GROMACS .gro file of C-alpha atoms in nm:
model
  327
    1MET     CA    1   0.035   0.000   0.010
    2ALA     CA    2   0.119   0.303  -0.109
    3VAL     CA    3   0.226   0.535   0.172
    4VAL     CA    4   0.051   0.897   0.136
    5LYS     CA    5   0.235   1.173   0.310
    6LYS     CA    6   0.100   1.483   0.189
    7ALA     CA    7  -0.284   1.596   0.118
    8ALA     CA    8  -0.414   1.875  -0.073
    9VAL     CA    9  -0.835   2.000   0.032
   10VAL     CA   10  -0.991   2.266  -0.162
   11GLY     CA   11  -1.272   2.397  -0.016
   12ALA     CA   12  -1.303   2.418   0.403
   13GLY     CA   13  -1.665   2.383   0.455
   14VAL     CA   14  -1.832   2.083   0.613
   15ILE     CA   15  -1.681   1.796   0.361
   16GLY     CA   16  -1.329   1.962   0.307
   17SER     CA   17  -1.278   2.010   0.659
   18ALA     CA   18  -1.337   1.726   0.822
   19TRP     CA   19  -1.148   1.557   0.448
   20ALA     CA   20  -0.850   1.734   0.655
   21ALA     CA   21  -0.943   1.571   0.984
   22ARG     CA   22  -0.920   1.283   0.841
   23PHE     CA   23  -0.633   1.285   0.651
   24ALA     CA   24  -0.407   1.443   0.920
   25LEU     CA   25  -0.513   1.196   1.227
   26HIS     CA   26  -0.327   0.989   0.965
   27GLY     CA   27   0.012   1.133   1.003
   28VAL     CA   28  -0.075   1.266   0.684
   29ASP     CA   29   0.026   1.665   0.608
   30VAL     CA   30  -0.293   1.886   0.491
   31SER     CA   31  -0.262   2.178   0.253
   32ILE     CA   32  -0.620   2.367   0.209
   33VAL     CA   33  -0.733   2.601   0.067
   34ASP     CA   34  -1.116   2.812   0.126
   35PRO     CA   35  -1.151   3.189   0.005
   36ASN     CA   36  -1.387   3.231   0.331
   37PRO     CA   37  -1.181   3.471   0.605
   38GLU     CA   38  -1.414   3.222   0.795
   39THR     CA   39  -1.161   2.918   0.679
   40THR     CA   40  -0.902   2.873   1.031
   41ARG     CA   41  -1.193   2.846   1.255
   42ILE     CA   42  -1.406   2.669   1.066
   43ILE     CA   43  -1.072   2.418   1.060
   44ASP     CA   44  -1.025   2.489   1.475
   45GLU     CA   45  -1.369   2.365   1.554
   46VAL     CA   46  -1.447   2.060   1.283
   47PHE     CA   47  -1.103   1.897   1.392
   48ALA     CA   48  -1.189   2.004   1.765
   49ASN     CA   49  -1.455   1.769   1.690
   50ALA     CA   50  -1.277   1.455   1.529
   51ARG     CA   51  -1.030   1.451   1.769
   52ALA     CA   52  -1.266   1.436   2.061
   53ALA     CA   53  -1.424   1.178   1.897
   54TRP     CA   54  -1.138   0.992   1.801
   55SER     CA   55  -1.000   0.948   2.185
   56GLU     CA   56  -1.340   0.777   2.278
   57LEU     CA   57  -1.300   0.534   1.939
   58GLU     CA   58  -0.933   0.459   2.184
   59LEU     CA   59  -0.715   0.443   1.921
   60PRO     CA   60  -0.341   0.464   1.908
   61PRO     CA   61  -0.134   0.740   1.949
   62VAL     CA   62   0.036   0.882   1.608
   63THR     CA   63   0.164   1.208   1.537
   64GLU     CA   64  -0.031   1.421   1.368
   65GLY     CA   65   0.033   1.549   1.046
   66THR     CA   66   0.048   1.954   1.009
   67VAL     CA   67  -0.213   2.132   0.800
   68THR     CA   68  -0.132   2.476   0.648
   69VAL     CA   69  -0.406   2.720   0.466
   70VAL     CA   70  -0.266   2.827   0.179
   71ASP     CA   71  -0.395   3.144  -0.022
   72SER     CA   72  -0.430   2.987  -0.352
   73ILE     CA   73  -0.489   2.637  -0.495
   74ALA     CA   74  -0.131   2.670  -0.696
   75ASP     CA   75   0.021   2.684  -0.301
   76ALA     CA   76  -0.231   2.413  -0.258
   77VAL     CA   77  -0.163   2.124  -0.496
   78ALA     CA   78   0.170   2.173  -0.556
   79GLU     CA   79   0.352   1.905  -0.362
   80ALA     CA   80   0.042   1.679  -0.295
   81HIS     CA   81   0.019   1.301  -0.340
   82HIS     CA   82  -0.363   1.319  -0.326
   83VAL     CA   83  -0.579   1.598  -0.398
   84GLN     CA   84  -0.946   1.614  -0.308
   85GLU     CA   85  -1.175   1.975  -0.413
   86SER     CA   86  -1.428   2.005  -0.158
   87ALA     CA   87  -1.657   2.277  -0.334
   88PRO     CA   88  -1.985   2.345  -0.328
   89GLU     CA   89  -2.217   2.196  -0.572
   90ASN     CA   90  -2.216   2.406  -0.802
   91LEU     CA   91  -2.101   2.202  -1.186
   92ASP     CA   92  -1.961   2.537  -1.320
   93MET     CA   93  -1.758   2.649  -0.980
   94LYS     CA   94  -1.663   2.307  -0.951
   95ARG     CA   95  -1.519   2.261  -1.340
   96GLU     CA   96  -1.333   2.609  -1.263
   97ILE     CA   97  -1.172   2.503  -0.983
   98LEU     CA   98  -1.058   2.146  -1.080
   99ALA     CA   99  -0.942   2.360  -1.384
  100GLU     CA  100  -0.706   2.553  -1.234
  101ILE     CA  101  -0.594   2.166  -1.009
  102ASP     CA  102  -0.555   2.056  -1.338
  103GLN     CA  103  -0.273   2.313  -1.428
  104HIS     CA  104  -0.106   2.289  -1.112
  105ALA     CA  105  -0.027   1.932  -0.941
  106PRO     CA  106   0.159   1.705  -1.104
  107PRO     CA  107   0.008   1.477  -1.351
  108GLU     CA  108   0.078   1.154  -1.231
  109VAL     CA  109  -0.133   1.261  -0.905
  110VAL     CA  110  -0.498   1.179  -0.779
  111VAL     CA  111  -0.782   1.460  -0.808
  112ALA     CA  112  -1.061   1.353  -0.643
  113SER     CA  113  -1.410   1.552  -0.645
  114SER     CA  114  -1.610   1.497  -0.348
  115THR     CA  115  -1.966   1.608  -0.504
  116SER     CA  116  -2.239   1.486  -0.409
  117GLY     CA  117  -2.393   1.376  -0.806
  118ILE     CA  118  -2.217   1.509  -1.037
  119LYS     CA  119  -2.098   1.297  -1.298
  120PRO     CA  120  -1.663   1.266  -1.333
  121THR     CA  121  -1.717   1.281  -1.674
  122ASP     CA  122  -1.924   1.658  -1.689
  123LEU     CA  123  -1.609   1.749  -1.413
  124GLN     CA  124  -1.326   1.673  -1.688
  125ALA     CA  125  -1.503   1.909  -1.892
  126LEU     CA  126  -1.181   2.213  -1.880
  127THR     CA  127  -0.889   1.938  -1.709
  128VAL     CA  128  -0.597   1.903  -1.986
  129HIS     CA  129  -0.564   1.553  -1.791
  130PRO     CA  130  -0.912   1.416  -1.730
  131GLU     CA  131  -0.701   1.103  -1.690
  132ARG     CA  132  -0.675   1.170  -1.396
  133LEU     CA  133  -0.969   1.283  -1.199
  134LEU     CA  134  -1.226   1.083  -1.045
  135VAL     CA  135  -1.503   1.193  -0.813
  136GLY     CA  136  -1.492   1.066  -0.456
  137HIS     CA  137  -1.729   1.090  -0.259
  138PRO     CA  138  -1.735   1.100   0.148
  139PHE     CA  139  -2.029   1.097   0.337
  140ASN     CA  140  -2.014   1.311   0.686
  141PRO     CA  141  -1.872   1.288   0.904
  142VAL     CA  142  -1.608   1.247   0.674
  143TYR     CA  143  -1.353   1.147   0.987
  144LEU     CA  144  -1.557   0.948   1.110
  145LEU     CA  145  -1.760   0.769   0.854
  146PRO     CA  146  -1.544   0.499   0.575
  147LEU     CA  147  -1.774   0.464   0.282
  148VAL     CA  148  -1.608   0.660   0.026
  149GLU     CA  149  -1.769   0.586  -0.355
  150VAL     CA  150  -1.437   0.604  -0.590
  151CYS     CA  151  -1.626   0.664  -0.929
  152GLY     CA  152  -1.411   0.729  -1.306
  153GLY     CA  153  -1.559   0.946  -1.597
  154GLU     CA  154  -1.545   0.793  -1.946
  155ARG     CA  155  -1.145   0.960  -1.905
  156THR     CA  156  -1.070   0.833  -1.663
  157ALA     CA  157  -0.808   0.620  -1.686
  158GLU     CA  158  -0.747   0.269  -1.464
  159TRP     CA  159  -0.469   0.386  -1.302
  160ALA     CA  160  -0.630   0.638  -1.117
  161ILE     CA  161  -0.897   0.479  -0.969
  162ALA     CA  162  -0.663   0.229  -0.845
  163ALA     CA  163  -0.401   0.494  -0.677
  164ALA     CA  164  -0.743   0.690  -0.523
  165VAL     CA  165  -0.856   0.270  -0.378
  166ASP     CA  166  -0.531   0.270  -0.225
  167THR     CA  167  -0.500   0.636  -0.028
  168TYR     CA  168  -0.868   0.616   0.095
  169SER     CA  169  -0.717   0.258   0.177
  170PHE     CA  170  -0.446   0.438   0.363
  171ILE     CA  171  -0.671   0.614   0.566
  172SER     CA  172  -0.895   0.370   0.642
  173MET     CA  173  -1.126   0.387   0.465
  174LYS     CA  174  -1.407   0.138   0.221
  175PRO     CA  175  -1.343   0.242  -0.068
  176LEU     CA  176  -1.696   0.164  -0.313
  177HIS     CA  177  -1.596   0.153  -0.693
  178VAL     CA  178  -1.965   0.272  -0.868
  179ARG     CA  179  -1.839   0.128  -1.214
  180VAL     CA  180  -2.117   0.254  -1.355
  181GLU     CA  181  -2.145   0.566  -1.418
  182ILE     CA  182  -2.502   0.736  -1.274
  183ASP     CA  183  -2.612   1.082  -1.198
  184ALA     CA  184  -2.530   1.045  -0.742
  185PHE     CA  185  -2.377   0.773  -0.719
  186ILE     CA  186  -2.513   0.455  -0.524
  187ALA     CA  187  -2.544   0.595  -0.160
  188ASP     CA  188  -2.756   0.915  -0.255
  189ARG     CA  189  -2.939   0.759  -0.518
  190LEU     CA  190  -3.118   0.538  -0.206
  191LEU     CA  191  -3.099   0.863   0.052
  192GLU     CA  192  -3.357   1.063  -0.213
  193ALA     CA  193  -3.592   0.809  -0.243
  194VAL     CA  194  -3.660   0.825   0.148
  195TRP     CA  195  -3.632   1.226   0.178
  196ARG     CA  196  -3.900   1.257  -0.131
  197GLU     CA  197  -4.139   0.998   0.080
  198ALA     CA  198  -4.040   1.165   0.375
  199LEU     CA  199  -4.126   1.449   0.188
  200TRP     CA  200  -4.447   1.368   0.088
  201LEU     CA  201  -4.509   1.278   0.466
  202ILE     CA  202  -4.444   1.614   0.602
  203ASN     CA  203  -4.598   1.766   0.265
  204ASP     CA  204  -4.937   1.601   0.318
  205GLY     CA  205  -4.984   1.661   0.709
  206VAL     CA  206  -4.932   1.211   0.794
  207ALA     CA  207  -4.574   1.320   1.001
  208THR     CA  208  -4.395   1.557   1.134
  209THR     CA  209  -3.978   1.591   1.104
  210GLU     CA  210  -3.903   1.432   1.433
  211GLU     CA  211  -4.177   1.165   1.388
  212ILE     CA  212  -3.979   1.027   1.024
  213ASP     CA  213  -3.637   1.075   1.232
  214ASP     CA  214  -3.782   0.854   1.558
  215ALA     CA  215  -3.897   0.617   1.260
  216ILE     CA  216  -3.554   0.575   1.186
  217ARG     CA  217  -3.358   0.589   1.438
  218TYR     CA  218  -3.546   0.372   1.663
  219GLY     CA  219  -3.599   0.185   1.349
  220PHE     CA  220  -3.480   0.026   1.077
  221GLY     CA  221  -3.174   0.249   1.087
  222LEU     CA  222  -3.039   0.055   1.381
  223ARG     CA  223  -3.122  -0.257   1.097
  224TRP     CA  224  -2.880  -0.077   0.797
  225ALA     CA  225  -2.640   0.070   1.037
  226GLN     CA  226  -2.445  -0.343   1.069
  227MET     CA  227  -2.684  -0.535   0.815
  228GLY     CA  228  -2.774  -0.275   0.508
  229LEU     CA  229  -3.063  -0.334   0.377
  230PHE     CA  230  -3.077  -0.680   0.139
  231GLU     CA  231  -2.892  -0.895   0.479
  232THR     CA  232  -3.165  -0.738   0.634
  233TYR     CA  233  -3.390  -0.874   0.455
  234ARG     CA  234  -3.255  -1.209   0.435
  235VAL     CA  235  -3.293  -1.198   0.731
  236ALA     CA  236  -3.596  -1.125   0.784
  237GLY     CA  237  -3.763  -1.370   0.534
  238GLY     CA  238  -3.662  -1.637   0.830
  239GLU     CA  239  -3.563  -2.032   0.726
  240GLY     CA  240  -3.716  -1.965   0.362
  241GLY     CA  241  -3.458  -1.655   0.318
  242VAL     CA  242  -3.446  -1.330   0.088
  243GLU     CA  243  -3.680  -1.580  -0.109
  244HIS     CA  244  -3.931  -1.573   0.074
  245PHE     CA  245  -3.921  -1.187   0.221
  246ILE     CA  246  -3.947  -1.144  -0.144
  247ARG     CA  247  -4.212  -1.371  -0.229
  248GLN     CA  248  -4.445  -1.250   0.024
  249PHE     CA  249  -4.382  -0.859   0.070
  250GLY     CA  250  -4.257  -0.885  -0.342
  251PRO     CA  251  -4.645  -0.807  -0.451
  252THR     CA  252  -4.658  -0.492  -0.190
  253LEU     CA  253  -4.419  -0.303  -0.427
  254ALA     CA  254  -4.755  -0.242  -0.710
  255LEU     CA  255  -4.948  -0.089  -0.393
  256PRO     CA  256  -4.932   0.296  -0.390
  257TRP     CA  257  -4.731   0.279  -0.062
  258SER     CA  258  -4.586   0.548  -0.230
  259LYS     CA  259  -4.484   0.838  -0.387
  260LEU     CA  260  -4.119   0.742  -0.508
  261THR     CA  261  -4.186   0.886  -0.877
  262ASP     CA  262  -4.326   1.194  -0.796
  263VAL     CA  263  -4.157   1.499  -0.536
  264PRO     CA  264  -4.429   1.774  -0.344
  265GLU     CA  265  -4.373   2.166  -0.467
  266LEU     CA  266  -4.128   2.235  -0.236
  267SER     CA  267  -4.312   2.601  -0.221
  268ASP     CA  268  -4.212   2.867   0.029
  269GLU     CA  269  -4.549   2.725   0.262
  270LEU     CA  270  -4.355   2.363   0.257
  271VAL     CA  271  -3.992   2.502   0.326
  272ASP     CA  272  -4.142   2.665   0.684
  273MET     CA  273  -4.266   2.402   0.788
  274LEU     CA  274  -4.003   2.230   0.723
  275VAL     CA  275  -3.819   2.468   0.937
  276ALA     CA  276  -4.054   2.522   1.204
  277GLN     CA  277  -4.002   2.136   1.291
  278SER     CA  278  -3.708   2.081   1.242
  279ASP     CA  279  -3.664   2.412   1.461
  280ALA     CA  280  -3.918   2.256   1.724
  281GLN     CA  281  -3.704   1.947   1.722
  282SER     CA  282  -3.333   2.041   1.785
  283GLY     CA  283  -3.346   2.400   1.789
  284GLN     CA  284  -3.219   2.442   2.148
  285TYR     CA  285  -2.850   2.233   2.018
  286THR     CA  286  -2.587   2.442   1.838
  287THR     CA  287  -2.458   2.265   1.536
  288ARG     CA  288  -2.130   2.181   1.685
  289GLU     CA  289  -2.352   2.063   1.977
  290LEU     CA  290  -2.569   1.832   1.749
  291GLU     CA  291  -2.245   1.715   1.572
  292ARG     CA  292  -2.091   1.661   1.937
  293VAL     CA  293  -2.402   1.435   1.971
  294ARG     CA  294  -2.400   1.253   1.665
  295ASP     CA  295  -2.030   1.175   1.702
  296ARG     CA  296  -2.003   0.976   2.060
  297ASN     CA  297  -2.387   0.814   1.914
  298LEU     CA  298  -2.148   0.688   1.662
  299VAL     CA  299  -1.853   0.664   1.788
  300GLY     CA  300  -2.044   0.382   2.015
  301ILE     CA  301  -2.149   0.189   1.699
  302LEU     CA  302  -1.859   0.168   1.536
  303LYS     CA  303  -1.685   0.052   1.836
  304ALA     CA  304  -1.980  -0.248   1.932
  305LEU     CA  305  -1.939  -0.363   1.511
  306GLU     CA  306  -1.581  -0.344   1.586
  307THR     CA  307  -1.615  -0.589   1.905
  308SER     CA  308  -1.816  -0.799   1.728
  309GLY     CA  309  -1.617  -0.792   1.392
  310TRP     CA  310  -1.892  -0.643   1.164
  311ALA     CA  311  -1.961  -0.396   0.869
  312ALA     CA  312  -1.776  -0.038   0.970
  313GLY     CA  313  -1.637  -0.262   1.267
  314ARG     CA  314  -1.375  -0.417   1.032
  315THR     CA  315  -1.316  -0.111   0.897
  316LEU     CA  316  -1.222  -0.003   1.255
  317ALA     CA  317  -1.036  -0.243   1.371
  318THR     CA  318  -0.775  -0.248   1.066
  319GLN     CA  319  -0.744   0.154   1.164
  320ARG     CA  320  -0.670   0.079   1.501
  321SER     CA  321  -0.388  -0.194   1.377
  322ARG     CA  322  -0.252   0.042   1.066
  323LEU     CA  323  -0.224   0.309   1.318
  324ALA     CA  324  -0.031   0.156   1.594
  325GLY     CA  325   0.211   0.027   1.300
  326GLY     CA  326   0.043  -0.275   1.161
  327ALA     CA  327   0.002  -0.324   0.781
   0.00000   0.00000   0.00000
């Protein structure tokens, strides 16, 4: 496995700052650039949360990589072994930023976009070296959740895919190679389906934001966290397995139970309703407080899964071994 010594992060928002934390906490030096004058404060706050979460994971101590906020993309990427673009989800903006990265980063260095839905082929339009550009789509908080979707475009080289997988494995992630280029990749398409149905339930007055969250966090969300969808349904089929489950419940898919092919208009009224319900549910907490609660909960789940040697717990076990000097 290749050793990554320096990474560049372009964009220091929620995702970019958490990428920087994951790299640095694995001993990788990070150069980060963002025009926001609050960048240093944001990074300091996110790193504080990341360090607190990692201490609860009881991982081996590692000398942190340095984190340097620089003034330009050229300065950030010039000596990087991996570049992670994490700018806002705007195609034109990302194209311009990726073109500038492409101009200054060594041609053999992978440039990965954190986009949650834009096809890498669309991102390659202005680049001189499209063969090294791909998508590396993570999940928040990046410093705790191991999944990263790796998707190449029409002109992405196989070596770039392999190098990205190697880099993400080095920082103890679970790379999922999305073999077919598709909008929103795999995970976000699943999330969008749940999101659409949730919007209809609120729009039609069936449930509030809190009731929907309760249905997930007290019910199937706990199953999904460690078995996913199909393994869960295999168990639900009893001794008959997934075939019994599908034969029993498959016909219900023809019933008008959901509105997944339709979406309510995001009118001001619906948006105001969502905001009011969410404020009533969680408005007493600051964003950082909610992040810390989220992180503590994720730490507990990850450690429990590690104890049972299951799902994301395996990546934590690998992470523990790697940071302790193992393979």
